[in-house]
Amino acid sequence: MSNMKRLLLAATLALMGTGTGASIAAPDDDTIVIGLSADISTLDPAQVDNRIDMNIAAHLFGTLYTVDSDGKIQPNFATGYKVSDDGTEYTFTIKPGLTCEDGEKLTAEDVAYSFTRAADPKNGFSGNTPGFVFDALGYKSAEAVDDLNVKIKFAKKSSIVLGMLSEVFLHCKDSYEKMSAEQASSKPIGSGSYRLVSWDHGSELVLEKVKDPAVFKKIVVRVIPEASTRTAELIAGNVDVITNVSPDQIDTINNSGTADVQKMQGTRRMYVGFNLTGKFSGTKGTDAIKKPEVRRAMQYALDVPSICSQLLSSNCTRLNGPANPPNDNPDLKPYPYDPAQAEKLLDAAGYPRGADGVRFELKMQAPRGRYLNDANVALAIGQYLSDIGVKTDVELLDWASVYSPLFRTHDAGPLFFIGSGGSTWSAIYDMSDLSTPDAETNDTGWSDPHWFDGWAKIDAAKTPEEERAAVNQMLKVFYDDGPWLLLYDQPDFYGVSKRISWKARRDEHIELFDAKLAK
């Protein structure tokens, strides 16, 4: 039996164990309880930068637009907009009568402030709004025209403005101007359907309804890192929804009589990033991965379908780039598992095996407990790479306290295992992680001009067909020389109590506004 098969078998058997946690009383009829696998990092609306934080923030803050479960863009706090002839200035009209939870009126001035606060370099924000949305759209400025109209200017026209603005959380100026950074992070003043009642870091967060839309009066978010404990709490009726159900526990939940598993193909692109920023320069391995031919060779080392079937209990198709199907480039076939080809290409690149069988060494950092069976997937990847002579030391780190801060500052690596949330509605959205060489979300530091020059072609496109052609050209560049060791769209398994009626979304948005007690 090969080393890889032994590792996969051992990891599969390790999943079979179960555990229990302390029993907690079943929730009241006016309360819904969610069990998450990892802790929330921040609730500052300008600083949230991962899906866990954003799912909580979405209940605390409103946005101009939202993207529904079908990938359609819908108005939220906005009632409509006008756009300039050159496509760079949007004037949004907002609903009258909006307020924040403390009673302060939310007007166009507050909308403009939500943008300018996030963009102000003095604040040093690196969250999703300044680090992804603003970089992708070329945000320039925002100003109130009057109480109900706000003008937002961008450096370029874009077809994804409305969808992107669904991720900018709106908050009231007077309240936030008085806050310290710590207060903004842990004691938010919301504009949405719920307010924060309490937050015991690493344990529990409680939200309380302040206005519609919402059904349940209270949302309780429990942090339960151990998968078997989440399952036990769900079956016991103490939790209504759990995320990241361990694959070996699906049958247990479905046969419990108290809960079911909702399974779907997610949109989170899982990959191993190559840190090309120069922070790890000076060793044979870190210098090697700067070469496109080396990165391409390593693609052939991974048996992604086997990882999915044996560690994730799912049949998945390997990614062919950053864009999710059906918005990917259909002409690009996923890299096959071909270790002989990987070895041949590494030899040709000038990295033959040494007397000890090693070509070069690398460290790969990965989170433990953030993604579906992430630790075992990372170990499997490390073994696959080691099998072709790229000796890989896998370091597993706590997500909230260690890995996330490293990743946010681009200090993870030189290889790092990560997942990036994707969409169902736009290839350009999915590609916008790499909007500029110095974008916050360009976590690899990749700077290939063949990719980045492509954005100008997208901006210049006069028809959807021209835009699509430019997108496909960029995706081909990424496929050939890109900075990701391509893996899979993470399959998502949600455990859902029969006490409630709720349907999970494919895009990892956990929205509870329409959740209700089952009939």
Short mmCIF file of C-alpha atoms in Angstrom, two decimals:
data_model
loop_
_atom_site.label_atom_id
_atom_site.label_comp_id
_atom_site.label_asym_id
_atom_site.label_seq_id
_atom_site.Cartn_x
_atom_site.Cartn_y
_atom_site.Cartn_z
CA MET A 1 0.00 0.00 0.00
CA SER A 2 1.40 3.44 -0.97
CA ASN A 3 2.04 6.16 1.60
CA MET A 4 -0.83 8.16 0.10
CA LYS A 5 -3.34 5.32 0.39
CA ARG A 6 -2.27 4.65 3.99
CA LEU A 7 -2.78 8.31 4.87
CA LEU A 8 -6.22 8.47 3.26
CA LEU A 9 -7.30 5.28 5.03
CA ALA A 10 -6.02 6.49 8.39
CA ALA A 11 -7.78 9.82 7.98
CA THR A 12 -11.04 8.11 7.04
CA LEU A 13 -10.89 5.88 10.12
CA ALA A 14 -10.08 8.85 12.33
CA LEU A 15 -13.34 10.47 11.27
CA MET A 16 -15.36 7.58 12.66
CA GLY A 17 -15.00 8.62 16.29
CA THR A 18 -17.82 10.49 18.01
CA GLY A 19 -17.92 12.79 20.96
CA THR A 20 -20.44 14.55 23.13
CA GLY A 21 -20.57 17.94 24.69
CA ALA A 22 -22.26 19.37 27.73
CA SER A 23 -26.01 19.27 27.37
CA ILE A 24 -27.76 22.60 26.94
CA ALA A 25 -31.51 23.14 27.14
CA ALA A 26 -33.49 23.06 23.91
CA PRO A 27 -34.23 26.53 22.51
CA ASP A 28 -37.51 28.38 23.09
CA ASP A 29 -39.98 28.74 20.22
CA ASP A 30 -38.90 32.34 19.60
CA THR A 31 -35.19 31.39 19.38
CA ILE A 32 -33.06 29.75 16.70
CA VAL A 33 -29.62 28.34 17.58
CA ILE A 34 -26.73 27.97 15.13
CA GLY A 35 -23.63 25.88 15.77
CA LEU A 36 -20.48 27.08 14.00
CA SER A 37 -17.15 25.31 13.67
CA ALA A 38 -15.02 28.43 14.22
CA ASP A 39 -15.25 31.67 16.17
CA ILE A 40 -16.18 35.13 14.91
CA SER A 41 -13.19 37.46 14.53
CA THR A 42 -14.72 40.95 14.37
CA LEU A 43 -18.05 42.68 13.85
CA ASP A 44 -16.66 46.00 12.65
CA PRO A 45 -18.61 46.49 9.39
CA ALA A 46 -15.50 47.76 7.59
CA GLN A 47 -13.20 45.06 8.90
CA VAL A 48 -15.13 41.78 8.54
CA ASP A 49 -13.25 39.69 5.99
CA ASN A 50 -14.49 36.10 6.10
CA ARG A 51 -17.82 34.39 5.57
CA ILE A 52 -18.32 33.54 9.26
CA ASP A 53 -18.07 37.20 10.28
CA MET A 54 -20.05 38.37 7.27
CA ASN A 55 -22.94 36.00 8.00
CA ILE A 56 -23.34 37.55 11.44
CA ALA A 57 -22.85 41.09 10.11
CA ALA A 58 -25.59 40.51 7.51
CA HIS A 59 -28.11 40.23 10.36
CA LEU A 60 -26.80 43.35 12.08
CA PHE A 61 -26.39 45.70 9.12
CA GLY A 62 -28.30 46.59 5.98
CA THR A 63 -26.82 47.00 2.50
CA LEU A 64 -27.87 48.88 -0.63
CA TYR A 65 -28.51 45.62 -2.52
CA THR A 66 -28.54 41.91 -1.76
CA VAL A 67 -27.90 38.76 -3.80
CA ASP A 68 -30.64 36.18 -3.28
CA SER A 69 -30.28 32.39 -3.18
CA ASP A 70 -30.82 32.19 -6.96
CA GLY A 71 -27.97 34.61 -7.64
CA LYS A 72 -30.32 37.48 -8.51
CA ILE A 73 -29.51 40.99 -7.31
CA GLN A 74 -32.30 42.61 -5.30
CA PRO A 75 -32.69 46.09 -3.76
CA ASN A 76 -32.41 46.29 0.01
CA PHE A 77 -31.88 49.75 1.52
CA ALA A 78 -31.82 51.23 -1.99
CA THR A 79 -34.96 51.78 -4.06
CA GLY A 80 -33.11 52.41 -7.32
CA TYR A 81 -30.20 54.16 -8.96
CA LYS A 82 -29.04 56.28 -11.89
CA VAL A 83 -25.69 55.80 -13.61
CA SER A 84 -23.62 58.32 -15.56
CA ASP A 85 -23.07 57.92 -19.28
CA ASP A 86 -19.50 56.70 -18.76
CA GLY A 87 -20.63 54.15 -16.16
CA THR A 88 -18.41 55.46 -13.36
CA GLU A 89 -20.90 57.40 -11.18
CA TYR A 90 -23.90 55.81 -9.48
CA THR A 91 -26.52 57.86 -7.65
CA PHE A 92 -28.54 55.64 -5.32
CA THR A 93 -31.87 56.56 -3.79
CA ILE A 94 -32.42 55.00 -0.37
CA LYS A 95 -35.61 54.17 1.47
CA PRO A 96 -37.04 56.90 3.73
CA GLY A 97 -37.47 56.14 7.42
CA LEU A 98 -34.38 53.98 7.90
CA THR A 99 -32.83 53.96 11.38
CA CYS A 100 -30.01 52.34 13.29
CA GLU A 101 -30.74 50.31 16.43
CA ASP A 102 -30.10 53.28 18.74
CA GLY A 103 -32.77 55.33 16.98
CA GLU A 104 -30.44 57.45 14.87
CA LYS A 105 -31.84 58.13 11.40
CA LEU A 106 -29.91 56.49 8.56
CA THR A 107 -29.71 58.90 5.64
CA ALA A 108 -27.60 59.29 2.53
CA GLU A 109 -24.94 60.95 4.71
CA ASP A 110 -24.59 57.71 6.68
CA VAL A 111 -24.37 55.66 3.51
CA ALA A 112 -21.57 57.91 2.26
CA TYR A 113 -19.88 57.68 5.66
CA SER A 114 -19.98 53.86 5.55
CA PHE A 115 -17.92 54.03 2.38
CA THR A 116 -15.53 56.83 3.35
CA ARG A 117 -14.82 55.33 6.79
CA ALA A 118 -13.88 51.99 5.21
CA ALA A 119 -11.65 53.69 2.63
CA ASP A 120 -9.88 56.10 4.99
CA PRO A 121 -6.20 55.02 5.11
CA LYS A 122 -5.92 56.46 8.64
CA ASN A 123 -8.15 53.64 9.86
CA GLY A 124 -5.93 50.96 8.35
CA PHE A 125 -8.82 48.68 7.51
CA SER A 126 -8.08 45.51 5.54
CA GLY A 127 -11.54 43.94 5.62
CA ASN A 128 -13.72 42.78 2.76
CA THR A 129 -15.10 46.22 1.90
CA PRO A 130 -11.80 48.11 1.40
CA GLY A 131 -9.71 45.05 0.57
CA PHE A 132 -11.98 43.36 -1.95
CA VAL A 133 -14.99 45.43 -3.01
CA PHE A 134 -13.19 48.75 -3.34
CA ASP A 135 -10.16 47.23 -5.07
CA ALA A 136 -12.35 45.35 -7.53
CA LEU A 137 -14.50 48.36 -8.42
CA GLY A 138 -11.84 51.08 -8.28
CA TYR A 139 -13.78 52.97 -5.61
CA LYS A 140 -13.01 56.72 -5.54
CA SER A 141 -15.51 58.58 -3.37
CA ALA A 142 -18.99 58.80 -1.89
CA GLU A 143 -21.02 61.89 -1.03
CA ALA A 144 -24.59 62.65 -0.02
CA VAL A 145 -26.56 64.63 -2.61
CA ASP A 146 -29.47 65.11 -0.20
CA ASP A 147 -31.05 63.06 2.59
CA LEU A 148 -32.16 60.23 0.30
CA ASN A 149 -29.60 60.27 -2.52
CA VAL A 150 -25.94 59.35 -2.42
CA LYS A 151 -23.41 59.55 -5.27
CA ILE A 152 -20.67 56.93 -5.41
CA LYS A 153 -17.81 57.30 -7.90
CA PHE A 154 -15.57 54.60 -9.33
CA ALA A 155 -12.42 54.75 -11.43
CA LYS A 156 -13.93 52.52 -14.11
CA LYS A 157 -17.22 51.11 -15.28
CA SER A 158 -18.07 47.61 -14.18
CA SER A 159 -20.86 45.12 -14.71
CA ILE A 160 -20.73 43.89 -11.09
CA VAL A 161 -21.27 47.10 -9.11
CA LEU A 162 -24.66 46.22 -7.61
CA GLY A 163 -23.63 42.72 -6.60
CA MET A 164 -20.41 43.97 -5.04
CA LEU A 165 -22.27 46.60 -3.02
CA SER A 166 -24.30 43.83 -1.40
CA GLU A 167 -21.17 43.29 0.74
CA VAL A 168 -20.81 46.87 2.02
CA PHE A 169 -22.49 47.07 5.44
CA LEU A 170 -24.14 50.41 6.23
CA HIS A 171 -23.91 52.07 9.63
CA CYS A 172 -24.74 55.41 11.23
CA LYS A 173 -22.12 58.15 11.24
CA ASP A 174 -22.82 59.79 14.62
CA SER A 175 -22.59 56.46 16.46
CA TYR A 176 -19.40 55.23 14.84
CA GLU A 177 -17.53 58.53 15.04
CA LYS A 178 -17.70 58.18 18.82
CA MET A 179 -16.41 54.59 18.91
CA SER A 180 -12.95 53.27 19.55
CA ALA A 181 -11.63 50.52 17.26
CA GLU A 182 -12.31 47.93 19.99
CA GLN A 183 -15.89 49.12 20.44
CA ALA A 184 -16.55 48.99 16.70
CA SER A 185 -15.24 45.43 16.63
CA SER A 186 -17.07 44.01 19.62
CA LYS A 187 -20.02 46.34 20.32
CA PRO A 188 -21.52 47.18 16.91
CA ILE A 189 -24.52 49.47 16.50
CA GLY A 190 -26.48 47.90 13.70
CA SER A 191 -28.79 49.15 10.98
CA GLY A 192 -30.35 45.78 10.17
CA SER A 193 -32.93 43.41 11.59
CA TYR A 194 -31.01 42.40 14.72
CA ARG A 195 -28.82 43.93 17.41
CA LEU A 196 -25.99 42.35 19.37
CA VAL A 197 -27.02 41.47 22.93
CA SER A 198 -23.91 39.63 24.12
CA TRP A 199 -20.72 38.06 22.81
CA ASP A 200 -18.68 35.61 24.84
CA HIS A 201 -15.66 35.17 22.58
CA GLY A 202 -15.00 31.57 21.64
CA SER A 203 -18.30 30.43 23.09
CA GLU A 204 -21.56 32.20 22.27
CA LEU A 205 -23.04 35.25 20.57
CA VAL A 206 -26.65 36.40 21.01
CA LEU A 207 -28.66 38.61 18.63
CA GLU A 208 -32.10 40.13 19.30
CA LYS A 209 -34.66 41.23 16.71
CA VAL A 210 -35.26 44.96 16.42
CA LYS A 211 -37.27 45.11 13.18
CA ASP A 212 -38.44 43.18 10.13
CA PRO A 213 -37.57 41.26 8.07
CA ALA A 214 -37.08 38.54 10.67
CA VAL A 215 -39.17 35.78 12.22
CA PHE A 216 -37.28 34.59 15.28
CA LYS A 217 -36.91 37.10 18.10
CA LYS A 218 -33.51 35.77 19.10
CA ILE A 219 -30.56 34.20 17.28
CA VAL A 220 -28.02 32.32 19.40
CA VAL A 221 -24.69 31.51 17.72
CA ARG A 222 -22.66 28.83 19.50
CA VAL A 223 -19.01 28.11 18.66
CA ILE A 224 -18.57 24.32 18.68
CA PRO A 225 -15.22 23.40 17.12
CA GLU A 226 -15.53 19.63 17.50
CA ALA A 227 -17.60 18.11 14.67
CA SER A 228 -18.92 15.21 16.73
CA THR A 229 -20.05 17.59 19.47
CA ARG A 230 -21.95 19.71 16.94
CA THR A 231 -23.68 16.55 15.72
CA ALA A 232 -24.55 15.43 19.25
CA GLU A 233 -26.01 18.82 20.12
CA LEU A 234 -28.07 18.87 16.92
CA ILE A 235 -29.50 15.40 17.49
CA ALA A 236 -30.25 16.26 21.12
CA GLY A 237 -32.32 19.23 19.95
CA ASN A 238 -30.09 21.88 21.53
CA VAL A 239 -28.99 23.36 18.19
CA ASP A 240 -31.12 24.01 15.09
CA VAL A 241 -28.47 24.35 12.37
CA ILE A 242 -24.85 23.20 12.32
CA THR A 243 -22.20 23.86 9.70
CA ASN A 244 -19.40 21.62 8.41
CA VAL A 245 -21.07 18.31 9.22
CA SER A 246 -18.38 15.64 9.26
CA PRO A 247 -19.01 13.25 6.32
CA ASP A 248 -18.97 10.15 8.53
CA GLN A 249 -21.80 11.60 10.64
CA ILE A 250 -24.27 12.24 7.81
CA ASP A 251 -26.06 8.90 8.20
CA THR A 252 -26.19 9.31 11.98
CA ILE A 253 -27.97 12.65 11.61
CA ASN A 254 -30.31 11.47 8.86
CA ASN A 255 -31.28 8.40 10.91
CA SER A 256 -31.76 10.33 14.15
CA GLY A 257 -35.38 11.26 13.56
CA THR A 258 -34.67 14.76 14.84
CA ALA A 259 -32.59 16.30 12.07
CA ASP A 260 -31.49 15.95 8.44
CA VAL A 261 -28.41 16.90 6.44
CA GLN A 262 -28.74 19.33 3.56
CA LYS A 263 -25.93 18.64 1.09
CA MET A 264 -24.94 20.85 -1.81
CA GLN A 265 -22.05 21.77 -4.02
CA GLY A 266 -20.72 24.99 -2.58
CA THR A 267 -19.02 27.94 -4.23
CA ARG A 268 -16.01 28.23 -1.91
CA ARG A 269 -12.91 27.68 -4.02
CA MET A 270 -10.45 25.53 -2.05
CA TYR A 271 -6.82 25.81 -3.08
CA VAL A 272 -3.22 25.84 -1.93
CA GLY A 273 -1.76 29.28 -2.45
CA PHE A 274 1.83 29.94 -3.41
CA ASN A 275 3.15 32.91 -1.41
CA LEU A 276 5.09 34.83 -4.07
CA THR A 277 5.47 38.06 -2.10
CA GLY A 278 9.17 37.54 -1.41
CA LYS A 279 8.64 37.07 2.34
CA PHE A 280 9.98 33.51 2.12
CA SER A 281 12.75 34.02 -0.42
CA GLY A 282 16.15 32.47 0.03
CA THR A 283 15.54 28.72 0.03
CA LYS A 284 15.56 26.32 -2.88
CA GLY A 285 11.87 25.50 -2.47
CA THR A 286 10.55 29.04 -2.15
CA ASP A 287 12.61 30.16 -5.12
CA ALA A 288 11.37 27.16 -7.14
CA ILE A 289 7.66 27.98 -6.74
CA LYS A 290 8.20 31.42 -8.27
CA LYS A 291 8.64 29.65 -11.60
CA PRO A 292 5.39 29.03 -13.52
CA GLU A 293 6.71 25.72 -14.87
CA VAL A 294 7.21 24.44 -11.31
CA ARG A 295 3.74 25.51 -10.20
CA ARG A 296 2.29 23.85 -13.30
CA ALA A 297 4.17 20.62 -12.58
CA MET A 298 2.82 20.49 -9.04
CA GLN A 299 -0.78 20.60 -10.35
CA TYR A 300 -0.33 17.05 -11.66
CA ALA A 301 0.72 15.74 -8.22
CA LEU A 302 -2.73 15.84 -6.63
CA ASP A 303 -5.48 13.24 -6.93
CA VAL A 304 -8.30 15.65 -6.13
CA PRO A 305 -11.19 13.25 -6.91
CA SER A 306 -9.77 10.76 -4.37
CA ILE A 307 -9.40 13.48 -1.74
CA CYS A 308 -13.06 14.40 -2.28
CA SER A 309 -14.42 10.86 -2.26
CA GLN A 310 -12.36 9.53 0.64
CA LEU A 311 -12.10 12.56 2.91
CA LEU A 312 -15.18 14.61 2.01
CA SER A 313 -17.63 11.82 1.05
CA SER A 314 -18.37 13.70 -2.13
CA ASN A 315 -17.80 13.34 -5.85
CA CYS A 316 -16.35 16.64 -6.96
CA THR A 317 -14.84 18.09 -10.11
CA ARG A 318 -11.45 19.71 -9.78
CA LEU A 319 -11.34 23.46 -10.31
CA ASN A 320 -9.94 24.75 -13.59
CA GLY A 321 -9.49 28.29 -12.28
CA PRO A 322 -10.95 30.88 -9.90
CA ALA A 323 -14.36 31.14 -11.60
CA ASN A 324 -17.12 28.83 -10.43
CA PRO A 325 -19.14 26.76 -12.91
CA PRO A 326 -21.13 27.62 -14.92
CA ASN A 327 -19.17 30.87 -15.20
CA ASP A 328 -15.75 29.24 -15.72
CA ASN A 329 -13.93 28.80 -19.04
CA PRO A 330 -15.51 25.65 -20.54
CA ASP A 331 -12.49 25.02 -22.78
CA LEU A 332 -10.17 24.34 -19.83
CA LYS A 333 -10.03 20.76 -18.59
CA PRO A 334 -9.09 20.22 -14.93
CA TYR A 335 -5.53 19.01 -14.37
CA PRO A 336 -5.50 15.20 -14.09
CA TYR A 337 -3.68 13.18 -11.44
CA ASP A 338 -0.47 12.27 -13.25
CA PRO A 339 2.51 12.02 -10.87
CA ALA A 340 4.77 10.79 -13.67
CA GLN A 341 4.04 13.99 -15.61
CA ALA A 342 4.68 16.05 -12.48
CA GLU A 343 8.09 14.39 -12.04
CA LYS A 344 8.95 14.84 -15.72
CA LEU A 345 8.14 18.55 -15.64
CA LEU A 346 10.07 19.11 -12.42
CA ASP A 347 13.10 17.39 -13.95
CA ALA A 348 12.81 19.64 -17.01
CA ALA A 349 12.48 22.72 -14.77
CA GLY A 350 15.87 21.92 -13.24
CA TYR A 351 14.79 20.24 -10.01
CA PRO A 352 15.77 16.55 -10.16
CA ARG A 353 15.52 14.31 -7.11
CA GLY A 354 18.57 14.28 -4.89
CA ALA A 355 20.21 11.21 -3.43
CA ASP A 356 17.62 11.28 -0.65
CA GLY A 357 14.78 11.44 -3.18
CA VAL A 358 13.98 15.09 -2.39
CA ARG A 359 13.86 17.83 -5.03
CA PHE A 360 13.25 20.69 -2.61
CA GLU A 361 11.42 21.30 0.67
CA LEU A 362 8.45 23.51 1.52
CA LYS A 363 6.27 24.27 4.52
CA MET A 364 2.50 24.38 4.10
CA GLN A 365 0.33 26.05 6.73
CA ALA A 366 -3.32 25.13 7.10
CA PRO A 367 -6.19 25.84 9.50
CA ARG A 368 -7.69 23.20 11.74
CA GLY A 369 -11.48 23.23 12.04
CA ARG A 370 -12.34 26.06 9.63
CA TYR A 371 -13.20 23.99 6.55
CA LEU A 372 -14.66 20.57 5.95
CA ASN A 373 -12.12 18.02 7.26
CA ASP A 374 -9.43 20.60 6.57
CA ALA A 375 -6.64 19.09 8.67
CA ASN A 376 -6.80 15.71 6.95
CA VAL A 377 -7.11 17.28 3.50
CA ALA A 378 -4.00 19.37 4.18
CA LEU A 379 -2.07 16.30 5.36
CA ALA A 380 -3.12 14.41 2.23
CA ILE A 381 -1.94 17.26 -0.01
CA GLY A 382 1.37 17.34 1.82
CA GLN A 383 1.81 13.61 1.22
CA TYR A 384 0.96 13.86 -2.47
CA LEU A 385 3.59 16.57 -2.93
CA SER A 386 6.15 14.62 -0.93
CA ASP A 387 5.49 11.59 -3.15
CA ILE A 388 6.84 13.49 -6.19
CA GLY A 389 9.91 14.67 -4.30
CA VAL A 390 8.58 18.01 -3.05
CA LYS A 391 9.02 17.33 0.66
CA THR A 392 6.19 19.17 2.37
CA ASP A 393 5.95 19.86 6.11
CA VAL A 394 2.32 20.56 7.06
CA GLU A 395 1.74 22.91 10.00
CA LEU A 396 -1.84 22.94 11.36
CA LEU A 397 -2.92 26.14 13.12
CA ASP A 398 -5.96 27.44 15.00
CA TRP A 399 -8.09 29.49 12.60
CA ALA A 400 -9.22 32.50 14.62
CA SER A 401 -6.17 33.11 16.84
CA VAL A 402 -3.27 32.19 14.56
CA TYR A 403 -4.04 31.30 10.97
CA SER A 404 -6.50 34.07 10.07
CA PRO A 405 -4.19 36.89 11.30
CA LEU A 406 -1.26 35.34 9.38
CA PHE A 407 -3.33 35.05 6.24
CA ARG A 408 -4.73 38.58 6.54
CA THR A 409 -1.21 40.07 6.50
CA HIS A 410 -0.04 37.72 3.71
CA ASP A 411 2.42 36.04 6.07
CA ALA A 412 1.10 32.50 5.66
CA GLY A 413 3.25 30.17 3.63
CA PRO A 414 5.24 29.59 1.59
CA LEU A 415 2.33 27.24 0.81
CA PHE A 416 -1.01 27.82 2.51
CA PHE A 417 -4.30 25.93 2.39
CA ILE A 418 -7.30 28.26 2.15
CA GLY A 419 -10.80 28.67 0.77
CA SER A 420 -12.13 31.77 -0.96
CA GLY A 421 -15.85 32.41 -1.09
CA GLY A 422 -17.24 32.50 -4.60
CA SER A 423 -20.47 33.38 -6.33
CA THR A 424 -23.19 31.89 -8.46
CA TRP A 425 -23.73 35.06 -10.45
CA SER A 426 -20.46 36.33 -11.97
CA ALA A 427 -17.08 35.09 -13.19
CA ILE A 428 -15.73 38.61 -12.72
CA TYR A 429 -16.72 38.57 -9.05
CA ASP A 430 -14.86 35.28 -8.57
CA MET A 431 -11.81 36.64 -10.41
CA SER A 432 -11.76 39.88 -8.41
CA ASP A 433 -9.70 38.34 -5.62
CA LEU A 434 -6.86 39.29 -7.98
CA SER A 435 -8.10 42.69 -9.13
CA THR A 436 -4.68 44.35 -8.79
CA PRO A 437 -1.19 43.11 -7.86
CA ASP A 438 -1.43 44.85 -4.47
CA ALA A 439 -5.10 44.08 -3.68
CA GLU A 440 -5.68 42.90 -0.11
CA THR A 441 -7.29 39.74 -1.48
CA ASN A 442 -4.34 38.96 -3.74
CA ASP A 443 -2.99 36.80 -0.94
CA THR A 444 -0.29 35.24 -3.11
CA GLY A 445 1.37 38.41 -4.39
CA TRP A 446 1.04 37.14 -7.99
CA SER A 447 1.76 39.93 -10.49
CA ASP A 448 1.67 38.33 -13.95
CA PRO A 449 0.93 41.20 -16.42
CA HIS A 450 -0.84 38.80 -18.78
CA TRP A 451 -3.55 38.49 -16.12
CA PHE A 452 -3.67 42.02 -14.79
CA ASP A 453 -3.60 43.65 -18.24
CA GLY A 454 -6.75 41.68 -18.96
CA TRP A 455 -8.83 43.86 -16.65
CA ALA A 456 -8.51 46.77 -19.08
CA LYS A 457 -9.94 44.56 -21.83
CA ILE A 458 -12.89 43.68 -19.62
CA ASP A 459 -13.47 47.36 -18.83
CA ALA A 460 -13.31 48.26 -22.53
CA ALA A 461 -15.76 45.58 -23.62
CA LYS A 462 -18.82 47.02 -25.34
CA THR A 463 -20.92 43.85 -25.35
CA PRO A 464 -21.37 40.85 -23.03
CA GLU A 465 -19.73 38.71 -25.71
CA GLU A 466 -16.60 40.87 -25.75
CA GLU A 467 -16.48 40.81 -21.96
CA ARG A 468 -16.81 37.03 -21.95
CA ALA A 469 -13.96 36.65 -24.44
CA ALA A 470 -11.69 38.79 -22.25
CA VAL A 471 -12.69 36.76 -19.18
CA ASN A 472 -11.85 33.49 -20.92
CA GLN A 473 -8.43 34.81 -21.98
CA MET A 474 -7.61 35.72 -18.39
CA LEU A 475 -8.80 32.36 -17.10
CA LYS A 476 -6.48 30.62 -19.58
CA VAL A 477 -3.54 32.64 -18.20
CA PHE A 478 -4.50 31.61 -14.68
CA TYR A 479 -4.79 27.97 -15.69
CA ASP A 480 -1.32 27.94 -17.26
CA ASP A 481 0.72 29.98 -14.78
CA GLY A 482 -1.53 30.87 -11.86
CA PRO A 483 -0.71 31.17 -8.17
CA TRP A 484 -3.17 28.53 -6.90
CA LEU A 485 -2.68 24.81 -6.63
CA LEU A 486 -6.22 24.09 -7.76
CA LEU A 487 -8.45 21.84 -5.63
CA TYR A 488 -12.26 21.83 -5.51
CA ASP A 489 -15.42 23.72 -4.66
CA GLN A 490 -16.05 22.72 -1.08
CA PRO A 491 -19.12 20.51 -0.67
CA ASP A 492 -21.29 21.92 2.09
CA PHE A 493 -23.11 19.76 4.64
CA TYR A 494 -25.56 21.51 6.95
CA GLY A 495 -27.32 19.69 9.75
CA VAL A 496 -30.84 21.08 10.16
CA SER A 497 -33.25 20.28 12.98
CA LYS A 498 -36.74 19.14 12.04
CA ARG A 499 -37.96 21.75 14.52
CA ILE A 500 -37.40 24.48 11.95
CA SER A 501 -38.03 25.18 8.28
CA TRP A 502 -34.88 26.56 6.63
CA LYS A 503 -33.05 25.95 3.37
CA ALA A 504 -29.29 26.31 3.02
CA ARG A 505 -27.80 28.31 0.17
CA ARG A 506 -25.07 27.15 -2.18
CA ASP A 507 -22.95 30.26 -1.61
CA GLU A 508 -22.44 29.80 2.18
CA HIS A 509 -24.63 32.76 3.05
CA ILE A 510 -26.40 31.70 6.24
CA GLU A 511 -29.46 33.94 6.27
CA LEU A 512 -32.10 33.36 8.94
CA PHE A 513 -34.59 36.11 8.08
CA ASP A 514 -37.09 33.63 6.63
CA ALA A 515 -36.36 30.72 8.98
CA LYS A 516 -39.39 29.63 10.99
CA LEU A 517 -40.74 26.81 13.11
CA ALA A 518 -41.74 23.77 11.09
CA LYS A 519 -45.43 23.10 10.83
#
